[in-house]
Tab-separated table of C-alpha atoms in Angstrom:
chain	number	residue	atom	x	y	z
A	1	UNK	CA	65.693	-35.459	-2.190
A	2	UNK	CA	67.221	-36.423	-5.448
A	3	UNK	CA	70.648	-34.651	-5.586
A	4	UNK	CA	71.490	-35.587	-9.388
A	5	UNK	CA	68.830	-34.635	-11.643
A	6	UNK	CA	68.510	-35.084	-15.129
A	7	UNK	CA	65.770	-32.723	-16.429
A	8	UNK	CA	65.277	-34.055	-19.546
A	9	UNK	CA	63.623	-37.462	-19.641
A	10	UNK	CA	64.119	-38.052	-23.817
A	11	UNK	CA	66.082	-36.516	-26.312
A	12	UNK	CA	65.677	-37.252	-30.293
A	13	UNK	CA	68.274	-36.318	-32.559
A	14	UNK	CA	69.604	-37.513	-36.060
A	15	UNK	CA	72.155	-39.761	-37.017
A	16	UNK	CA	75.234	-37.973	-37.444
A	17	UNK	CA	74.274	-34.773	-35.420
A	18	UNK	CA	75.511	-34.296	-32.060
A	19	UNK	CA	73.433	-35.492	-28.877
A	20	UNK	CA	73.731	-33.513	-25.531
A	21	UNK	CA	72.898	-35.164	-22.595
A	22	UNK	CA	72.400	-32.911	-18.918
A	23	UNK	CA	72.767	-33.414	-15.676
A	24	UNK	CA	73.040	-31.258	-12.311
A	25	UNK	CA	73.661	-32.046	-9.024
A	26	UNK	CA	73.523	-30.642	-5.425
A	27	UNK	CA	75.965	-31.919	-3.283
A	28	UNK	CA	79.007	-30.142	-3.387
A	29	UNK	CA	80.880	-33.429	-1.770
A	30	UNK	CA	80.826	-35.316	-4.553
A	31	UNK	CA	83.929	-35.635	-6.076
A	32	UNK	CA	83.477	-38.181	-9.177
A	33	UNK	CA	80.982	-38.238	-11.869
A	34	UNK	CA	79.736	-41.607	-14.231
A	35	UNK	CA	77.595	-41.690	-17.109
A	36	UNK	CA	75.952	-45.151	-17.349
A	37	UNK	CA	74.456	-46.360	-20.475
A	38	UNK	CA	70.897	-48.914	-20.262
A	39	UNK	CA	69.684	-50.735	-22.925
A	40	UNK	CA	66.260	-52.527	-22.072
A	41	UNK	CA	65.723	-55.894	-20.281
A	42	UNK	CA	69.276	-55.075	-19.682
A	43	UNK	CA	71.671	-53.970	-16.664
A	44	UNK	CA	73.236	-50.543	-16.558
A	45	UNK	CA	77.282	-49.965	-18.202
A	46	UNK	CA	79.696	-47.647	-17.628
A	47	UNK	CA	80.682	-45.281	-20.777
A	48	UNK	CA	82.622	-42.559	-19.037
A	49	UNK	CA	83.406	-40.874	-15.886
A	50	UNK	CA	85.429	-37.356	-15.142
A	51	UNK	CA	86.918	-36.542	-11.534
A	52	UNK	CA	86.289	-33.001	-9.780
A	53	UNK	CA	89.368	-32.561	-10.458
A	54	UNK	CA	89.231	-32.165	-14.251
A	55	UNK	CA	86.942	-30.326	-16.662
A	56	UNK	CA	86.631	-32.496	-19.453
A	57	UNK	CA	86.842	-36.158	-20.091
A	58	UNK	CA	87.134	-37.656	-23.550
A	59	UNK	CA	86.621	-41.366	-24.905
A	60	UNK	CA	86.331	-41.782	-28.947
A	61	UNK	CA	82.743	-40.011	-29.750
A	62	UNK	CA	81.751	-39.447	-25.600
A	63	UNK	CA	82.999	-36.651	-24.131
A	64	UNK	CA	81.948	-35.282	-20.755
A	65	UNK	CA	82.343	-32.000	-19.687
A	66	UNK	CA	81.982	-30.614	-15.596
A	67	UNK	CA	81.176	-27.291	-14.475
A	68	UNK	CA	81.907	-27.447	-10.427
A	69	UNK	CA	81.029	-23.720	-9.856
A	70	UNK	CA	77.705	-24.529	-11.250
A	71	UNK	CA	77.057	-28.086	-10.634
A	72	UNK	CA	76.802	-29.298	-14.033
A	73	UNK	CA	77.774	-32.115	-15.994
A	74	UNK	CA	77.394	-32.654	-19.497
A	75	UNK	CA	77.929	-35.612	-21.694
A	76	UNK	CA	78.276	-34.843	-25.854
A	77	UNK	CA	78.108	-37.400	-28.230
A	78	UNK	CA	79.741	-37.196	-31.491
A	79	UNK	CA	78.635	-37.746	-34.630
A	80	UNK	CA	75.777	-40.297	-32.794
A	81	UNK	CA	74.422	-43.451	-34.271
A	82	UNK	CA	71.439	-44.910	-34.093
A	83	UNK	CA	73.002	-48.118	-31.443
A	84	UNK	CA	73.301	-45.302	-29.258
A	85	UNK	CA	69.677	-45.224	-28.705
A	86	UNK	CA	68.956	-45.943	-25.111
A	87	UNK	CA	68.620	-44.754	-21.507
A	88	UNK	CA	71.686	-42.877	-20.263
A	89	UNK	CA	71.801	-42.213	-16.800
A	90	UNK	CA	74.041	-39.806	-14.713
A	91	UNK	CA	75.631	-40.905	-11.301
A	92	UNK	CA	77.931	-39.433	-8.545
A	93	UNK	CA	80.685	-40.908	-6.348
A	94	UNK	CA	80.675	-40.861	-3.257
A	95	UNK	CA	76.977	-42.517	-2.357
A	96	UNK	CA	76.123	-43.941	-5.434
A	97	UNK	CA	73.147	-41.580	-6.484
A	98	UNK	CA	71.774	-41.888	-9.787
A	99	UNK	CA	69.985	-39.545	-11.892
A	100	UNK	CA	65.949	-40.034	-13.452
A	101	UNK	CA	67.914	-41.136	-16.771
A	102	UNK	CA	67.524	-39.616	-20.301
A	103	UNK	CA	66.370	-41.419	-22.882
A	104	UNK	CA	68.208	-40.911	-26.078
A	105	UNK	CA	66.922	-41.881	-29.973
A	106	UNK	CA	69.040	-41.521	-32.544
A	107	UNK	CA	66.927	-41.374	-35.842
A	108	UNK	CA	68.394	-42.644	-39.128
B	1	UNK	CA	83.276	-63.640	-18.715
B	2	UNK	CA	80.364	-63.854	-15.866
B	3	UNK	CA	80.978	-61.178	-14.185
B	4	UNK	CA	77.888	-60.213	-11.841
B	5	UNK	CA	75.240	-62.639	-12.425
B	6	UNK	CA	71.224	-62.120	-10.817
B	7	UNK	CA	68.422	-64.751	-10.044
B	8	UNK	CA	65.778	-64.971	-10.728
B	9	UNK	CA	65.140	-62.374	-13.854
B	10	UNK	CA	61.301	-62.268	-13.138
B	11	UNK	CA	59.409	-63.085	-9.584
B	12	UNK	CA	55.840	-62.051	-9.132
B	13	UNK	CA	54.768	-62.806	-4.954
B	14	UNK	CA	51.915	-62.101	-3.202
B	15	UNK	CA	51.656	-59.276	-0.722
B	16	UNK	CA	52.767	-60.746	2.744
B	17	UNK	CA	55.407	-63.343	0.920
B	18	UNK	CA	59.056	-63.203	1.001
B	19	UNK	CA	62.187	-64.314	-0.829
B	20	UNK	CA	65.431	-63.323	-1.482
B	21	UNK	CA	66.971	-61.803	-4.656
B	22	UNK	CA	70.528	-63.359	-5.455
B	23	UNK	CA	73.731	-61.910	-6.498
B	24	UNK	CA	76.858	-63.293	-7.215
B	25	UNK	CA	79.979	-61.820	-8.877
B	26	UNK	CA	83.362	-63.514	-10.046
B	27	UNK	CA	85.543	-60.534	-10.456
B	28	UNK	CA	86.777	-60.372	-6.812
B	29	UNK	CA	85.306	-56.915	-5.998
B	30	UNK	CA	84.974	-55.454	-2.582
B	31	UNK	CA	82.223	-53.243	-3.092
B	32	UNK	CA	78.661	-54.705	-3.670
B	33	UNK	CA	75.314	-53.207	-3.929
B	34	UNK	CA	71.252	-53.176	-4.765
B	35	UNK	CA	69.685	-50.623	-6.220
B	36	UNK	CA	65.657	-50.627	-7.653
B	37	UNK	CA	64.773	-48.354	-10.572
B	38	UNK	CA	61.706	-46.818	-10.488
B	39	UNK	CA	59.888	-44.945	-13.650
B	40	UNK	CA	61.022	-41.114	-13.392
B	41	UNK	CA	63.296	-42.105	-10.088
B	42	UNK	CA	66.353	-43.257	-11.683
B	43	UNK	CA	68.420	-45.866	-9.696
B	44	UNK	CA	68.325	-45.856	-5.793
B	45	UNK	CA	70.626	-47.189	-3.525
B	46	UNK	CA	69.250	-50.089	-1.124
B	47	UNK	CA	71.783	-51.876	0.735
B	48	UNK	CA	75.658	-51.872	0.065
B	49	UNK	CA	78.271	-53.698	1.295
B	50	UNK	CA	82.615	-52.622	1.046
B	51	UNK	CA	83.593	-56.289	1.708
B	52	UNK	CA	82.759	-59.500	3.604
B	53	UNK	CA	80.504	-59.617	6.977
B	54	UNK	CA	79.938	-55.247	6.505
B	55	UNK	CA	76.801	-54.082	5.175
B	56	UNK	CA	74.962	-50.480	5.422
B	57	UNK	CA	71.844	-48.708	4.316
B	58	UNK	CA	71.280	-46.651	1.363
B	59	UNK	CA	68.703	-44.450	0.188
B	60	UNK	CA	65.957	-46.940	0.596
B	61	UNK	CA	66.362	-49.491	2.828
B	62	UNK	CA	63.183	-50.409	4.603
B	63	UNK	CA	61.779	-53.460	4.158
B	64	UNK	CA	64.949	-55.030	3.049
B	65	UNK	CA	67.518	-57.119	4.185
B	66	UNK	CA	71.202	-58.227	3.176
B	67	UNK	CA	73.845	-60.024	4.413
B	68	UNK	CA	77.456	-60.543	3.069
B	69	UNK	CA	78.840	-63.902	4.370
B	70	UNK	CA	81.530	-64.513	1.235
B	71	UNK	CA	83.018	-61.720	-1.266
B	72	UNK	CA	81.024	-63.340	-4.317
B	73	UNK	CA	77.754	-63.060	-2.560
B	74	UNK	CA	75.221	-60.577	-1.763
B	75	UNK	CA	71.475	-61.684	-1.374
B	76	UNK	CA	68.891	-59.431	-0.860
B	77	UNK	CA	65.517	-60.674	0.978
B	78	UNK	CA	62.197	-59.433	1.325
B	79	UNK	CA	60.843	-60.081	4.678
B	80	UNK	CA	56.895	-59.216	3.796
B	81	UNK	CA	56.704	-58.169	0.321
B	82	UNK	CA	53.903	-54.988	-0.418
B	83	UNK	CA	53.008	-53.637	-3.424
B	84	UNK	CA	55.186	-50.634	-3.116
B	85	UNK	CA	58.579	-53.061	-3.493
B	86	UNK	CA	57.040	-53.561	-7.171
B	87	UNK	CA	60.233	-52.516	-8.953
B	88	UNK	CA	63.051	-53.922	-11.262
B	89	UNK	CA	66.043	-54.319	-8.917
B	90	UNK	CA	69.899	-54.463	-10.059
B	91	UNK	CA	72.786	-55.810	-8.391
B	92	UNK	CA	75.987	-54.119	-8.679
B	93	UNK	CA	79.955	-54.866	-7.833
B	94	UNK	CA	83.059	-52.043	-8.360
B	95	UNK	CA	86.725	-52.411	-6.781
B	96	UNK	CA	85.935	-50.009	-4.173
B	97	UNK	CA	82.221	-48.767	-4.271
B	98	UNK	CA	84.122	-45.056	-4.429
B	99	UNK	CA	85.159	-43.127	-8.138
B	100	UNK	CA	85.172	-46.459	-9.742
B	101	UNK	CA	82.638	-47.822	-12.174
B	102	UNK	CA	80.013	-50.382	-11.307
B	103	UNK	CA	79.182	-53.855	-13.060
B	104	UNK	CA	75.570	-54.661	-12.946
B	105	UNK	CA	73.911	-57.431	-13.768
B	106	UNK	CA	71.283	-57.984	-15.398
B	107	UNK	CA	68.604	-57.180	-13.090
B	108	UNK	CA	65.361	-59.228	-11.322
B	109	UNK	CA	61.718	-57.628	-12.491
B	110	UNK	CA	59.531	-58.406	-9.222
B	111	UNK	CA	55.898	-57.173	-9.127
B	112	UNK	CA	54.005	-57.711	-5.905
B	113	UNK	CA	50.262	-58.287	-6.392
């Protein structure tokens, strides 16, 4: 049963526009949320993470918002560039579960 | 800057074979881990381990082994590879394995003919 789910396996948008990235999730015991970035032939990095706790999480152009009473989790990027192009995936803490991924292209 | 470091980067075996995927990681963390990402599946947990000699099961553990005999490593062997273990596995190390971000490395592409 996949309890994080990204819906949306690609996204295009242009440079300089803002890129919204989705994710939901089913168990209500998770507590901590991660957005991992993956560029190909390459391993998974963290960009940002928000606790339960909190509604919004902020780093430079990444922000990631949380929704508990509906199980959602979004990540905006702002303006986005075209380096952002790749995979982003969606995880939750505790039990490591990942989401399908999204892949993003940012179009010059 | 090492940091979490995987061998080989490409393997292709023959159904029946085994080997073992290594992992090693310089950072001191407790927490280590394997996950294989599938097309559409996203990242699933194998094994994981929260510190030396303790490993347990994740999502998808059958047909897999680990052991965690020092904090740096954590192999991860195939005892009779199929077909269906054709995946591109990562191995990854965090402080704690709980609300704190993962380092993976680069990751091992097997395919099982």
């Amino acid at each position: 049963d996949q309890q994080v789910k990204q819906n949306s396996p690609s996204l295009s948008v242009q440079e300089g526009r803002i890129s919204i990235l989705n994710c939901d999730y089913t168990n209500s015991m998770f507590d901590y949320f991660l957005w991992y970035k993956k560029y190909p032939a390459e391993g998974p990095t963290f960009l940002i993470s928000i606790s339960s706790i909190k509604d919004k999480n902020e780093d430079g152009r990444f922000t990631v918002f949380l929704n508990k009473s509906a199980k959602h989790l979004s990540l905006h990027i702002v303006p986005s560039q075209p380096g952002d192009s790749a995979v982003y995936f969606c995880a939750a803490s505790p039990e490591g579960r990942f989401g399908a991924g999204t892949r993003l292209t940012v179009k010059p | 800057n090492a940091g979490v470091t995987q061998t080989p980067k490409f393997q292709v075996l023959k159904t029946g074979q085994s080997m073992t995927l290594q992992c090693a990681q310089d950072m001191n963390h407790e927490y280590m881990s394997w996950y294989r990402q599938d097309p559409g599946m996203g990242l699933r947990l194998i094994h994981y381990s929260v510190g030396a000699g303790i490993t347990d099961q994740g999502e998808v553990p059958n047909g897999y082994n680990v052991s965690r005999s020092t904090t740096e490593d954590f192999p991860l062997r195939l005892l009779s590879a199929a077909p269906s273990q054709t995946s591109v596995y990562f191995c990854a190390s965090s402080v704690t394995g709980e609300n704190t971000e993962a380092f993976f490395g680069q990751g091992t592409r097997l395919t099982v003919v």
